[in-house]
XYZ file of C-alpha atoms in Angstrom:
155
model
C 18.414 3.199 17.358
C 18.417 0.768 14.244
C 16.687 -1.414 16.566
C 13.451 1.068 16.637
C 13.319 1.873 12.961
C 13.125 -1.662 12.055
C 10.391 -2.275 14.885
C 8.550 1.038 13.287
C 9.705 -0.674 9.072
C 7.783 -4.085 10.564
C 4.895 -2.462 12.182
C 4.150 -0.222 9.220
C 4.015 -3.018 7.069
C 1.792 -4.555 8.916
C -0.718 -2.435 8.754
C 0.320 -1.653 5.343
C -0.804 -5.190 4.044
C -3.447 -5.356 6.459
C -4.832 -2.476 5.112
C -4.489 -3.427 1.381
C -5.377 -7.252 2.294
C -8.704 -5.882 3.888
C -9.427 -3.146 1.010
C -8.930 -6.052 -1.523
C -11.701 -7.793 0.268
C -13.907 -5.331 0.623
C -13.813 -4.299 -3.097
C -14.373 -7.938 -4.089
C -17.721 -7.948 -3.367
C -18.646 -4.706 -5.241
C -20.460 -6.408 -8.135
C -23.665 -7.647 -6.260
C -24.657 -3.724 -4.346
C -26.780 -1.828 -5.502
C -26.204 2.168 -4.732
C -27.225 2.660 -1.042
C -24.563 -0.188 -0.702
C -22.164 1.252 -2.263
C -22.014 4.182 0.629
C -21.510 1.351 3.174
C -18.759 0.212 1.199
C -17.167 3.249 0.649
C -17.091 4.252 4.352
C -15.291 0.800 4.721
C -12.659 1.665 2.338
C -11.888 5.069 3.596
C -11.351 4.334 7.196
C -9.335 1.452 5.716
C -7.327 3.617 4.161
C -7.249 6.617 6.140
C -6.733 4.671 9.651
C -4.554 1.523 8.774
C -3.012 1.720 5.045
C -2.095 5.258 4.288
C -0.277 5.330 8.239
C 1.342 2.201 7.305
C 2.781 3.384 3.827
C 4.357 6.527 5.505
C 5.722 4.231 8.631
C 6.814 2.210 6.276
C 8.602 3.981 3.654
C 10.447 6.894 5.625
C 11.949 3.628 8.338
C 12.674 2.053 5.186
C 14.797 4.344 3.250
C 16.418 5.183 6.927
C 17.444 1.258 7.014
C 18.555 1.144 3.844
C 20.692 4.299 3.703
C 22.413 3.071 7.338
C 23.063 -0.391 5.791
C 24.826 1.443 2.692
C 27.318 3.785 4.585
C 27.673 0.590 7.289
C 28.423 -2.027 5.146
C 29.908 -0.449 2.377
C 27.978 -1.951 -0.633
C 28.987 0.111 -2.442
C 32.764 -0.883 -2.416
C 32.396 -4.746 -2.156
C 29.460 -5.200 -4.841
C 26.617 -6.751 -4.307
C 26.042 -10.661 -2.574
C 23.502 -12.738 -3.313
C 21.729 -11.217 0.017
C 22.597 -8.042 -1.200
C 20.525 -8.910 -4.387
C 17.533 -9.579 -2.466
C 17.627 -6.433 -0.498
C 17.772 -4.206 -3.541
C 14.844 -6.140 -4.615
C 13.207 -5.508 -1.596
C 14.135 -1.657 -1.710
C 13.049 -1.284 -4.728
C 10.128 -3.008 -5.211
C 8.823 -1.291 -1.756
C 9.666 2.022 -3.275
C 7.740 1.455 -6.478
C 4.968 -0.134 -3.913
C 5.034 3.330 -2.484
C 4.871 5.353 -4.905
C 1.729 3.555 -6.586
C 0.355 3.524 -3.038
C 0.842 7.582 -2.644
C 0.446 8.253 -6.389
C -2.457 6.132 -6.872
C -4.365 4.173 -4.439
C -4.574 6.779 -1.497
C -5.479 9.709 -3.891
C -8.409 7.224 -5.248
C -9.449 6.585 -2.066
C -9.952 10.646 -1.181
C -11.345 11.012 -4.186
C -13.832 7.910 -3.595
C -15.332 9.582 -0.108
C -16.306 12.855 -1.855
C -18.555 10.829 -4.358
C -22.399 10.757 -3.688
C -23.589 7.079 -5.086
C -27.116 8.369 -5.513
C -26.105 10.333 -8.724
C -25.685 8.308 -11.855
C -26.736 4.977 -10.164
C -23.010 5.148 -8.692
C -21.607 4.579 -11.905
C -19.311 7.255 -11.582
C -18.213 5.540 -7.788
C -18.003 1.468 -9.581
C -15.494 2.637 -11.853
C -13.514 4.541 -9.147
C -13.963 1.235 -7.041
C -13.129 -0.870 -10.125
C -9.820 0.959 -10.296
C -9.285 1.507 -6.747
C -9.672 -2.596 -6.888
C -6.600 -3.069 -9.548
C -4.361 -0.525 -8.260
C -4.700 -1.841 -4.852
C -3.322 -5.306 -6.159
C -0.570 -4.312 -8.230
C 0.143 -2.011 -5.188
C -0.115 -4.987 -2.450
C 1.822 -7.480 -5.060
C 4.716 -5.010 -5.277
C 4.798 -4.920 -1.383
C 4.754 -8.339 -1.289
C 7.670 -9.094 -3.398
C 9.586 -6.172 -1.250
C 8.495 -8.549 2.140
C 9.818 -11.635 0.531
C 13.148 -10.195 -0.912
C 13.870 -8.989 3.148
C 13.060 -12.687 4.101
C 15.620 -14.172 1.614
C 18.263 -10.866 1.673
């Protein structure tokens, strides 16, 4: 059974960072649209969202704290301490928790929020800054995941 949730912890995370890699991308190039753009762009970002990263945060997390909560009452960390593998781990868990929580907290509810707004009022100034901060939250959200992906490689 460990055997599926860490098929389902590596699939989610895949689309996870394909999501976040794509969104990242997508809002890069926000600067040079002009309003009727900005609706292509934000159709983009919510089926990015909706289809690939938001499934892949929720795969992600729930096989994750799974796999770490077997790997605590298996290998009793908590009576021998913590290796230098061990280290790593608890970096990856959490740094993928905090990656979460900015992801459900923050980036998702930015996104919802984002496919509600009409670009034709205000010029879309109201929908750049939404992008604008959909754009930094989605980094520090993807660089947190990151650093969770390369604490598993080296726990």
């Amino acid at each position: 059974m460990t055997a599926v949730w860490a098929f389902l912890h590596e699939a989610g995370f895949l689309l996870w960072i394909g999501g976040s890699l794509a969104a990242i991308v997508v809002l890069g190039g926000l600067s040079r649209l002009d309003p009727p753009g900005l609706d292509g762009v934000t159709r983009v970002l919510v089926a990015l969202h909706r289809w690939l990263l938001g499934p892949g945060v929720l795969i992600t997390t729930a096989s994750g704290l799974f796999l770490a909560f077997g790997m605590y009452r298996i290998e009793g960390v908590a009576e021998g301490g913590l290796s230098a593998s061990g280290t790593w781990v608890l970096v990856m868990i959490v740094s993928g928790l905090l990656a979460a929580v900015v992801a459900i907290m923050a980036v998702l509810p930015d996104a919802s929020h984002l496919a509600r707004l009409d670009p034709a009022v205000d010029e879309g100034r109201v929908q750049r800054a939404l992008l604008q901060r959909l754009r930094r939250r989605t980094w520090l959200m993807t660089a947190l995941a990151l650093l969770a992906w390369l604490g598993g490689r080296l726990g």
